[in-house]
Amino acid sequence: MNAARPASDNSMTERARFEQLALPHMDAAYNLAFWLLRHRADAEDAMQDAYLRAYRSFHDFRGDDIRPWLMKIVRNVAFRRLSDRKRARNVISFDAALFDRQSGEAAVWQVPDDSASAEEVVIGSGEQATLRRALSELAPIFREAIVLRELEAMSYREIADLTSVPIGTVMSRLARARAELRKILTRIETEDESNAM
Amino acid sequence: MRAMRCDSAAELIGAYIDQELAPEARREMAAHLETCPACAALADDIRHMSGKLAALGRALAPEDLEGRVRARLAIAEAEIMDRPRLAVWGERLAQSHFALVREVAHLPLSARFFARPHFPARRIGIKH
């Protein structure tokens, strides 16, 4: 996981050095952004935003491995977008309630809705689609723990550093995330069985 | 070696499977799983679910995303080049100064946290 920093070439521009170090981690960064936001277009925007921020702060980067630093920026951008989305939904919900009273029509569809976004995650059918659906229903903080551990194979120490929490918190988040995930899977399977009957 | 109770085992089973427990806690958990069918079944469930999650693989970025990111970076680079060097360094100095002030402001809080006698990782026996 610790990619050695390539020998810096004095003739390279700062942008070229940044690209050389940061672009190879795009898959891991996108995976985190996608699972946090559960929406492809949002994840793509978040990635562009995060890479731009990282480039503008590249002079502050110290060390050999850019990945944890970059992932932290992606995470921050994604969580900020999640909270903006939540705030916008609250505002629209209020506006929509008002709008409803005046014309009888709802305007909530204008806001990216969590459940609608989650549908993008659940493409296809079968066991993997069920698992993706269950994962998408977890709260973001638990979804993040599962994605970092199970999909990115990060150690608890690496997750603790990335999320700025003690290692004990990582462990309890993962324990809760796994327990929640099992519950959701059981619920989905029960729903599917009753729908099939 | 202490006997482990099911309620504390439930919290630690995931860390045991992830090989993140300290040696003593790991031995306690292994002994508990030998004698507790309910916790052993839970461990099997978590192991099975972990395997399925890992098999999901990453969500793949669209092929053109790297090109779009490169284009944004090129624009940002051009903007930086266009600005007087002094302004760029001034901005960077201000950013670093802000980061320093923020770190100093958090120091008393961090010191109090780490000085707590029961730092969680130590109490539950996770690897450091």
mmCIF file of C-alpha atoms in Angstrom:
data_model
loop_
_atom_site.group_PDB
_atom_site.id
_atom_site.type_symbol
_atom_site.label_atom_id
_atom_site.label_comp_id
_atom_site.label_asym_id
_atom_site.label_seq_id
_atom_site.Cartn_x
_atom_site.Cartn_y
_atom_site.Cartn_z
ATOM 1 C CA MET A 1 0.000 0.000 0.000
ATOM 2 C CA ASN A 2 2.911 2.337 0.679
ATOM 3 C CA ALA A 3 3.806 3.417 -2.802
ATOM 4 C CA ALA A 4 7.304 4.809 -2.795
ATOM 5 C CA ARG A 5 7.514 8.396 -3.900
ATOM 6 C CA PRO A 6 9.043 8.469 -7.373
ATOM 7 C CA ALA A 7 12.379 10.209 -7.595
ATOM 8 C CA SER A 8 11.550 13.871 -8.053
ATOM 9 C CA ASP A 9 12.802 15.314 -11.270
ATOM 10 C CA ASN A 10 13.696 18.985 -11.027
ATOM 11 C CA SER A 11 12.524 19.598 -14.569
ATOM 12 C CA MET A 12 8.983 18.416 -13.697
ATOM 13 C CA THR A 13 6.355 21.017 -12.959
ATOM 14 C CA GLU A 14 4.494 20.865 -9.678
ATOM 15 C CA ARG A 15 1.394 19.752 -11.566
ATOM 16 C CA ALA A 16 3.275 16.923 -13.285
ATOM 17 C CA ARG A 17 4.630 15.734 -9.925
ATOM 18 C CA PHE A 18 1.166 15.935 -8.378
ATOM 19 C CA GLU A 19 -0.368 13.982 -11.240
ATOM 20 C CA GLN A 20 2.357 11.345 -11.066
ATOM 21 C CA LEU A 21 1.698 10.801 -7.364
ATOM 22 C CA ALA A 22 -2.052 11.330 -7.091
ATOM 23 C CA LEU A 23 -3.645 9.971 -10.258
ATOM 24 C CA PRO A 24 -2.698 6.310 -9.614
ATOM 25 C CA HIS A 25 -4.979 6.443 -6.538
ATOM 26 C CA MET A 26 -8.007 7.565 -8.489
ATOM 27 C CA ASP A 27 -9.750 4.166 -8.326
ATOM 28 C CA ALA A 28 -9.558 3.956 -4.524
ATOM 29 C CA ALA A 29 -10.577 7.601 -4.161
ATOM 30 C CA TYR A 30 -13.524 7.228 -6.539
ATOM 31 C CA ASN A 31 -14.690 4.067 -4.790
ATOM 32 C CA LEU A 32 -14.838 5.930 -1.460
ATOM 33 C CA ALA A 33 -16.558 8.968 -2.989
ATOM 34 C CA PHE A 34 -19.092 6.792 -4.787
ATOM 35 C CA TRP A 35 -20.019 4.762 -1.729
ATOM 36 C CA LEU A 36 -20.310 7.836 0.462
ATOM 37 C CA LEU A 37 -22.444 9.763 -2.011
ATOM 38 C CA ARG A 38 -24.145 6.766 -3.702
ATOM 39 C CA HIS A 39 -24.474 8.757 -6.882
ATOM 40 C CA ARG A 40 -22.141 8.545 -9.878
ATOM 41 C CA ALA A 41 -22.386 12.161 -11.069
ATOM 42 C CA ASP A 42 -21.953 13.473 -7.501
ATOM 43 C CA ALA A 43 -18.949 11.210 -6.970
ATOM 44 C CA GLU A 44 -17.371 12.446 -10.210
ATOM 45 C CA ASP A 45 -17.890 16.089 -9.189
ATOM 46 C CA ALA A 46 -16.512 15.354 -5.728
ATOM 47 C CA MET A 47 -13.430 13.747 -7.267
ATOM 48 C CA GLN A 48 -12.713 16.753 -9.473
ATOM 49 C CA ASP A 49 -13.224 19.066 -6.527
ATOM 50 C CA ALA A 50 -11.022 16.954 -4.243
ATOM 51 C CA TYR A 51 -8.179 16.635 -6.755
ATOM 52 C CA LEU A 52 -8.266 20.375 -7.333
ATOM 53 C CA ARG A 53 -8.115 21.045 -3.599
ATOM 54 C CA ALA A 54 -5.314 18.541 -3.202
ATOM 55 C CA TYR A 55 -3.341 20.152 -6.018
ATOM 56 C CA ARG A 56 -3.772 23.616 -4.512
ATOM 57 C CA SER A 57 -2.492 22.317 -1.154
ATOM 58 C CA PHE A 58 0.200 20.075 -2.649
ATOM 59 C CA HIS A 59 2.931 22.371 -1.308
ATOM 60 C CA ASP A 60 1.781 21.325 2.205
ATOM 61 C CA PHE A 61 2.105 17.604 1.487
ATOM 62 C CA ARG A 62 4.982 15.921 3.285
ATOM 63 C CA GLY A 63 5.943 12.272 3.169
ATOM 64 C CA ASP A 64 6.308 9.450 0.719
ATOM 65 C CA ASP A 65 2.796 8.127 0.387
ATOM 66 C CA ILE A 66 0.221 10.571 -0.931
ATOM 67 C CA ARG A 67 -2.685 8.123 -0.709
ATOM 68 C CA PRO A 68 -3.797 8.716 2.943
ATOM 69 C CA TRP A 69 -3.535 12.488 2.488
ATOM 70 C CA LEU A 70 -5.483 12.391 -0.760
ATOM 71 C CA MET A 71 -8.141 10.009 0.596
ATOM 72 C CA LYS A 72 -8.662 12.337 3.554
ATOM 73 C CA ILE A 73 -9.358 15.232 1.187
ATOM 74 C CA VAL A 74 -11.774 13.093 -0.872
ATOM 75 C CA ARG A 75 -13.520 12.020 2.331
ATOM 76 C CA ASN A 76 -13.869 15.602 3.553
ATOM 77 C CA VAL A 77 -15.266 16.771 0.223
ATOM 78 C CA ALA A 78 -17.756 13.867 0.113
ATOM 79 C CA PHE A 79 -18.964 14.440 3.684
ATOM 80 C CA ARG A 80 -19.354 18.165 3.006
ATOM 81 C CA ARG A 81 -21.492 17.318 -0.031
ATOM 82 C CA LEU A 82 -23.555 14.911 2.045
ATOM 83 C CA SER A 83 -24.252 17.567 4.632
ATOM 84 C CA ASP A 84 -25.069 20.152 1.904
ATOM 85 C CA ARG A 85 -27.477 17.631 0.418
ATOM 86 C CA LYS A 86 -29.102 17.078 3.800
ATOM 87 C CA ARG A 87 -29.390 20.822 4.420
ATOM 88 C CA ALA A 88 -30.846 21.411 0.953
ATOM 89 C CA ARG A 89 -33.369 18.640 1.524
ATOM 90 C CA ASN A 90 -34.491 20.228 4.761
ATOM 91 C CA VAL A 91 -34.920 23.610 3.078
ATOM 92 C CA ILE A 92 -36.756 22.082 0.128
ATOM 93 C CA SER A 93 -38.936 20.029 2.439
ATOM 94 C CA PHE A 94 -40.057 23.275 4.066
ATOM 95 C CA ASP A 95 -40.525 24.967 0.672
ATOM 96 C CA ALA A 96 -42.297 21.904 -0.651
ATOM 97 C CA ALA A 97 -44.690 21.897 2.276
ATOM 98 C CA LEU A 98 -45.486 25.527 1.508
ATOM 99 C CA PHE A 99 -45.733 24.821 -2.205
ATOM 100 C CA ASP A 100 -48.016 21.880 -1.514
ATOM 101 C CA ARG A 101 -50.470 24.054 0.347
ATOM 102 C CA GLN A 102 -50.611 26.594 -2.479
ATOM 103 C CA SER A 103 -50.861 24.361 -5.530
ATOM 104 C CA GLY A 104 -51.104 20.811 -4.368
ATOM 105 C CA GLU A 105 -47.873 19.863 -6.153
ATOM 106 C CA ALA A 106 -44.694 18.661 -4.527
ATOM 107 C CA ALA A 107 -41.272 20.014 -5.417
ATOM 108 C CA VAL A 108 -39.151 17.571 -3.480
ATOM 109 C CA TRP A 109 -38.013 15.766 -6.621
ATOM 110 C CA GLN A 110 -35.725 18.706 -7.331
ATOM 111 C CA VAL A 111 -33.370 17.621 -4.583
ATOM 112 C CA PRO A 112 -31.142 14.558 -4.930
ATOM 113 C CA ASP A 113 -32.982 12.177 -2.691
ATOM 114 C CA ASP A 114 -31.133 9.570 -0.679
ATOM 115 C CA SER A 115 -33.334 6.655 -1.613
ATOM 116 C CA ALA A 116 -33.363 7.661 -5.277
ATOM 117 C CA SER A 117 -29.560 7.996 -5.281
ATOM 118 C CA ALA A 118 -29.247 4.619 -3.687
ATOM 119 C CA GLU A 119 -31.052 3.060 -6.625
ATOM 120 C CA GLU A 120 -27.989 3.801 -8.723
ATOM 121 C CA VAL A 121 -26.016 1.479 -6.494
ATOM 122 C CA VAL A 122 -28.396 -1.397 -7.025
ATOM 123 C CA ILE A 123 -27.952 -2.244 -10.646
ATOM 124 C CA GLY A 124 -28.736 -5.798 -11.604
ATOM 125 C CA SER A 125 -30.065 -8.538 -9.451
ATOM 126 C CA GLY A 126 -28.883 -11.446 -7.415
ATOM 127 C CA GLU A 127 -26.758 -11.738 -4.319
ATOM 128 C CA GLN A 128 -24.306 -8.954 -5.192
ATOM 129 C CA ALA A 129 -27.092 -6.474 -5.933
ATOM 130 C CA THR A 130 -28.729 -7.347 -2.598
ATOM 131 C CA LEU A 131 -25.447 -6.791 -0.814
ATOM 132 C CA ARG A 132 -24.880 -3.450 -2.572
ATOM 133 C CA ARG A 133 -28.415 -2.387 -1.640
ATOM 134 C CA ALA A 134 -27.869 -3.340 1.996
ATOM 135 C CA LEU A 135 -24.539 -1.490 2.068
ATOM 136 C CA SER A 136 -26.150 1.598 0.555
ATOM 137 C CA GLU A 137 -28.761 1.630 3.331
ATOM 138 C CA LEU A 138 -26.158 1.926 6.094
ATOM 139 C CA ALA A 139 -25.539 5.318 7.683
ATOM 140 C CA PRO A 140 -22.605 7.065 5.957
ATOM 141 C CA ILE A 141 -20.214 6.636 8.856
ATOM 142 C CA PHE A 142 -20.823 2.860 8.927
ATOM 143 C CA ARG A 143 -20.830 2.594 5.139
ATOM 144 C CA GLU A 144 -17.456 4.274 5.133
ATOM 145 C CA ALA A 145 -16.052 1.851 7.725
ATOM 146 C CA ILE A 146 -17.156 -1.164 5.667
ATOM 147 C CA VAL A 147 -15.878 0.256 2.387
ATOM 148 C CA LEU A 148 -12.460 1.107 3.820
ATOM 149 C CA ARG A 149 -12.058 -2.242 5.538
ATOM 150 C CA GLU A 150 -13.703 -4.706 3.166
ATOM 151 C CA LEU A 151 -13.366 -3.096 -0.243
ATOM 152 C CA GLU A 152 -10.124 -1.180 0.263
ATOM 153 C CA ALA A 153 -8.580 -3.741 2.670
ATOM 154 C CA MET A 154 -7.247 -1.007 4.956
ATOM 155 C CA SER A 155 -5.955 -1.812 8.439
ATOM 156 C CA TYR A 156 -7.671 -0.376 11.519
ATOM 157 C CA ARG A 157 -4.687 1.940 12.034
ATOM 158 C CA GLU A 158 -4.988 3.271 8.471
ATOM 159 C CA ILE A 159 -8.745 3.778 8.875
ATOM 160 C CA ALA A 160 -8.203 5.534 12.214
ATOM 161 C CA ASP A 161 -5.666 7.895 10.628
ATOM 162 C CA LEU A 162 -7.895 8.595 7.657
ATOM 163 C CA THR A 163 -11.037 9.249 9.680
ATOM 164 C CA SER A 164 -9.222 11.009 12.561
ATOM 165 C CA VAL A 165 -10.724 8.811 15.280
ATOM 166 C CA PRO A 166 -9.082 6.488 17.841
ATOM 167 C CA ILE A 167 -8.518 2.905 16.765
ATOM 168 C CA GLY A 168 -11.095 1.716 19.344
ATOM 169 C CA THR A 169 -13.733 3.820 17.598
ATOM 170 C CA VAL A 170 -12.872 2.176 14.274
ATOM 171 C CA MET A 171 -13.400 -1.207 15.870
ATOM 172 C CA SER A 172 -16.755 -0.310 17.402
ATOM 173 C CA ARG A 173 -17.934 1.367 14.179
ATOM 174 C CA LEU A 174 -17.067 -1.762 12.214
ATOM 175 C CA ALA A 175 -18.791 -3.998 14.760
ATOM 176 C CA ARG A 176 -21.944 -1.876 14.557
ATOM 177 C CA ALA A 177 -21.736 -1.603 10.779
ATOM 178 C CA ARG A 178 -21.515 -5.375 10.431
ATOM 179 C CA ALA A 179 -24.389 -5.930 12.849
ATOM 180 C CA GLU A 180 -26.545 -3.380 10.963
ATOM 181 C CA LEU A 181 -25.619 -4.893 7.637
ATOM 182 C CA ARG A 182 -26.668 -8.356 8.793
ATOM 183 C CA LYS A 183 -29.997 -6.950 10.004
ATOM 184 C CA ILE A 184 -30.633 -5.140 6.702
ATOM 185 C CA LEU A 185 -29.741 -8.244 4.687
ATOM 186 C CA THR A 186 -32.164 -10.332 6.726
ATOM 187 C CA ARG A 187 -34.901 -7.715 6.196
ATOM 188 C CA ILE A 188 -34.301 -7.541 2.432
ATOM 189 C CA GLU A 189 -34.327 -11.315 2.111
ATOM 190 C CA THR A 190 -37.604 -11.509 4.062
ATOM 191 C CA GLU A 191 -39.122 -8.775 1.860
ATOM 192 C CA ASP A 192 -37.981 -10.543 -1.318
ATOM 193 C CA GLU A 193 -39.459 -13.830 -0.105
ATOM 194 C CA SER A 194 -42.827 -12.265 0.714
ATOM 195 C CA ASN A 195 -42.840 -10.426 -2.647
ATOM 196 C CA ALA A 196 -42.155 -13.707 -4.428
ATOM 197 C CA MET A 197 -45.170 -15.360 -2.802
ATOM 198 C CA MET B 1 -6.271 -16.424 30.900
ATOM 199 C CA ARG B 2 -9.665 -14.786 31.587
ATOM 200 C CA ALA B 3 -12.853 -16.324 30.235
ATOM 201 C CA MET B 4 -14.556 -14.071 27.704
ATOM 202 C CA ARG B 5 -18.267 -13.278 27.928
ATOM 203 C CA CYS B 6 -20.528 -13.387 24.878
ATOM 204 C CA ASP B 7 -21.513 -9.695 25.076
ATOM 205 C CA SER B 8 -17.889 -8.525 24.924
ATOM 206 C CA ALA B 9 -17.031 -11.218 22.354
ATOM 207 C CA ALA B 10 -19.701 -9.907 19.947
ATOM 208 C CA GLU B 11 -17.903 -6.559 19.759
ATOM 209 C CA LEU B 12 -14.507 -8.185 19.217
ATOM 210 C CA ILE B 13 -15.308 -10.974 16.754
ATOM 211 C CA GLY B 14 -14.888 -8.708 13.720
ATOM 212 C CA ALA B 15 -11.503 -7.482 14.950
ATOM 213 C CA TYR B 16 -10.504 -11.115 15.586
ATOM 214 C CA ILE B 17 -11.406 -12.081 12.011
ATOM 215 C CA ASP B 18 -9.571 -9.007 10.717
ATOM 216 C CA GLN B 19 -6.516 -10.117 12.725
ATOM 217 C CA GLU B 20 -6.528 -6.806 14.536
ATOM 218 C CA LEU B 21 -6.566 -8.064 18.131
ATOM 219 C CA ALA B 22 -3.511 -8.010 20.359
ATOM 220 C CA PRO B 23 -2.082 -11.514 21.056
ATOM 221 C CA GLU B 24 -3.681 -11.955 24.500
ATOM 222 C CA ALA B 25 -7.143 -10.842 23.372
ATOM 223 C CA ARG B 26 -6.750 -13.060 20.318
ATOM 224 C CA ARG B 27 -6.033 -16.110 22.487
ATOM 225 C CA GLU B 28 -9.044 -15.309 24.710
ATOM 226 C CA MET B 29 -11.285 -14.999 21.666
ATOM 227 C CA ALA B 30 -10.024 -18.249 20.131
ATOM 228 C CA ALA B 31 -10.714 -20.055 23.417
ATOM 229 C CA HIS B 32 -14.188 -18.525 23.635
ATOM 230 C CA LEU B 33 -15.081 -19.537 20.072
ATOM 231 C CA GLU B 34 -14.037 -23.115 20.856
ATOM 232 C CA THR B 35 -16.645 -23.338 23.593
ATOM 233 C CA CYS B 36 -19.475 -21.039 22.423
ATOM 234 C CA PRO B 37 -21.488 -22.271 19.401
ATOM 235 C CA ALA B 38 -23.504 -19.007 19.170
ATOM 236 C CA CYS B 39 -20.386 -16.810 18.908
ATOM 237 C CA ALA B 40 -18.726 -19.328 16.577
ATOM 238 C CA ALA B 41 -21.790 -19.101 14.287
ATOM 239 C CA LEU B 42 -21.617 -15.296 14.403
ATOM 240 C CA ALA B 43 -17.913 -15.457 13.487
ATOM 241 C CA ASP B 44 -18.742 -17.699 10.510
ATOM 242 C CA ASP B 45 -21.456 -15.260 9.405
ATOM 243 C CA ILE B 46 -19.115 -12.276 9.573
ATOM 244 C CA ARG B 47 -16.373 -14.199 7.735
ATOM 245 C CA HIS B 48 -18.840 -15.161 5.009
ATOM 246 C CA MET B 49 -20.173 -11.607 4.677
ATOM 247 C CA SER B 50 -16.612 -10.216 4.539
ATOM 248 C CA GLY B 51 -15.780 -12.531 1.673
ATOM 249 C CA LYS B 52 -18.874 -11.468 -0.249
ATOM 250 C CA LEU B 53 -18.170 -7.766 0.338
ATOM 251 C CA ALA B 54 -14.570 -8.112 -0.850
ATOM 252 C CA ALA B 55 -15.864 -9.891 -3.952
ATOM 253 C CA LEU B 56 -18.039 -6.863 -4.824
ATOM 254 C CA GLY B 57 -14.922 -5.030 -5.938
ATOM 255 C CA ARG B 58 -14.563 -1.314 -6.318
ATOM 256 C CA ALA B 59 -17.050 0.968 -7.991
ATOM 257 C CA LEU B 60 -15.191 1.817 -11.194
ATOM 258 C CA ALA B 61 -14.542 5.409 -12.167
ATOM 259 C CA PRO B 62 -15.639 6.317 -15.694
ATOM 260 C CA GLU B 63 -12.785 6.126 -18.184
ATOM 261 C CA ASP B 64 -12.874 9.824 -19.009
ATOM 262 C CA LEU B 65 -12.687 11.000 -15.392
ATOM 263 C CA GLU B 66 -8.890 11.095 -15.342
ATOM 264 C CA GLY B 67 -8.922 13.300 -18.447
ATOM 265 C CA ARG B 68 -11.443 15.646 -16.846
ATOM 266 C CA VAL B 69 -9.366 15.871 -13.667
ATOM 267 C CA ARG B 70 -6.206 16.563 -15.707
ATOM 268 C CA ALA B 71 -8.035 19.336 -17.572
ATOM 269 C CA ARG B 72 -9.170 20.958 -14.300
ATOM 270 C CA LEU B 73 -5.636 20.773 -12.945
ATOM 271 C CA ALA B 74 -4.246 22.373 -16.100
ATOM 272 C CA ILE B 75 -6.687 25.284 -15.695
ATOM 273 C CA ALA B 76 -5.727 25.649 -12.034
ATOM 274 C CA GLU B 77 -2.041 25.612 -12.986
ATOM 275 C CA ALA B 78 -2.596 28.319 -15.596
ATOM 276 C CA GLU B 79 -4.424 30.458 -13.023
ATOM 277 C CA ILE B 80 -1.527 30.081 -10.598
ATOM 278 C CA MET B 81 0.992 30.962 -13.339
ATOM 279 C CA ASP B 82 -0.989 34.069 -14.245
ATOM 280 C CA ARG B 83 -0.954 35.432 -10.740
ATOM 281 C CA PRO B 84 2.026 37.378 -9.388
ATOM 282 C CA ARG B 85 4.367 35.014 -7.516
ATOM 283 C CA LEU B 86 4.074 37.176 -4.389
ATOM 284 C CA ALA B 87 0.294 36.688 -4.232
ATOM 285 C CA VAL B 88 0.661 32.891 -4.478
ATOM 286 C CA TRP B 89 3.226 32.791 -1.673
ATOM 287 C CA GLY B 90 1.063 35.128 0.406
ATOM 288 C CA GLU B 91 -1.887 32.745 0.052
ATOM 289 C CA ARG B 92 0.237 29.742 0.967
ATOM 290 C CA LEU B 93 1.654 31.551 3.988
ATOM 291 C CA ALA B 94 -1.864 32.454 5.117
ATOM 292 C CA GLN B 95 -2.996 28.814 4.709
ATOM 293 C CA SER B 96 -0.014 27.505 6.696
ATOM 294 C CA HIS B 97 -0.545 30.154 9.368
ATOM 295 C CA PHE B 98 -4.204 29.150 9.678
ATOM 296 C CA ALA B 99 -3.249 25.470 9.978
ATOM 297 C CA LEU B 100 -0.714 26.306 12.705
ATOM 298 C CA VAL B 101 -3.220 28.371 14.695
ATOM 299 C CA ARG B 102 -5.778 25.551 14.383
ATOM 300 C CA GLU B 103 -3.294 22.926 15.608
ATOM 301 C CA VAL B 104 -2.224 25.081 18.566
ATOM 302 C CA ALA B 105 -5.865 25.702 19.495
ATOM 303 C CA HIS B 106 -6.491 21.934 19.549
ATOM 304 C CA LEU B 107 -3.402 21.086 21.598
ATOM 305 C CA PRO B 108 -4.921 21.341 25.102
ATOM 306 C CA LEU B 109 -7.856 19.196 23.983
ATOM 307 C CA SER B 110 -5.651 16.517 22.406
ATOM 308 C CA ALA B 111 -3.350 16.471 25.440
ATOM 309 C CA ARG B 112 -6.328 15.886 27.732
ATOM 310 C CA PHE B 113 -7.636 13.080 25.534
ATOM 311 C CA PHE B 114 -4.360 11.169 25.353
ATOM 312 C CA ALA B 115 -3.708 11.681 29.062
ATOM 313 C CA ARG B 116 -6.909 9.767 29.893
ATOM 314 C CA PRO B 117 -6.067 6.643 31.894
ATOM 315 C CA HIS B 118 -8.345 4.390 29.835
ATOM 316 C CA PHE B 119 -7.361 5.000 26.254
ATOM 317 C CA PRO B 120 -9.832 2.727 24.416
ATOM 318 C CA ALA B 121 -7.363 0.780 22.242
ATOM 319 C CA ARG B 122 -5.380 -0.233 25.312
ATOM 320 C CA ARG B 123 -8.459 -1.238 27.289
ATOM 321 C CA ILE B 124 -9.845 -3.581 24.637
ATOM 322 C CA GLY B 125 -6.551 -5.028 23.502
ATOM 323 C CA ILE B 126 -6.352 -3.947 19.877
ATOM 324 C CA LYS B 127 -3.039 -4.043 18.066
ATOM 325 C CA HIS B 128 -1.305 -0.665 17.774
#
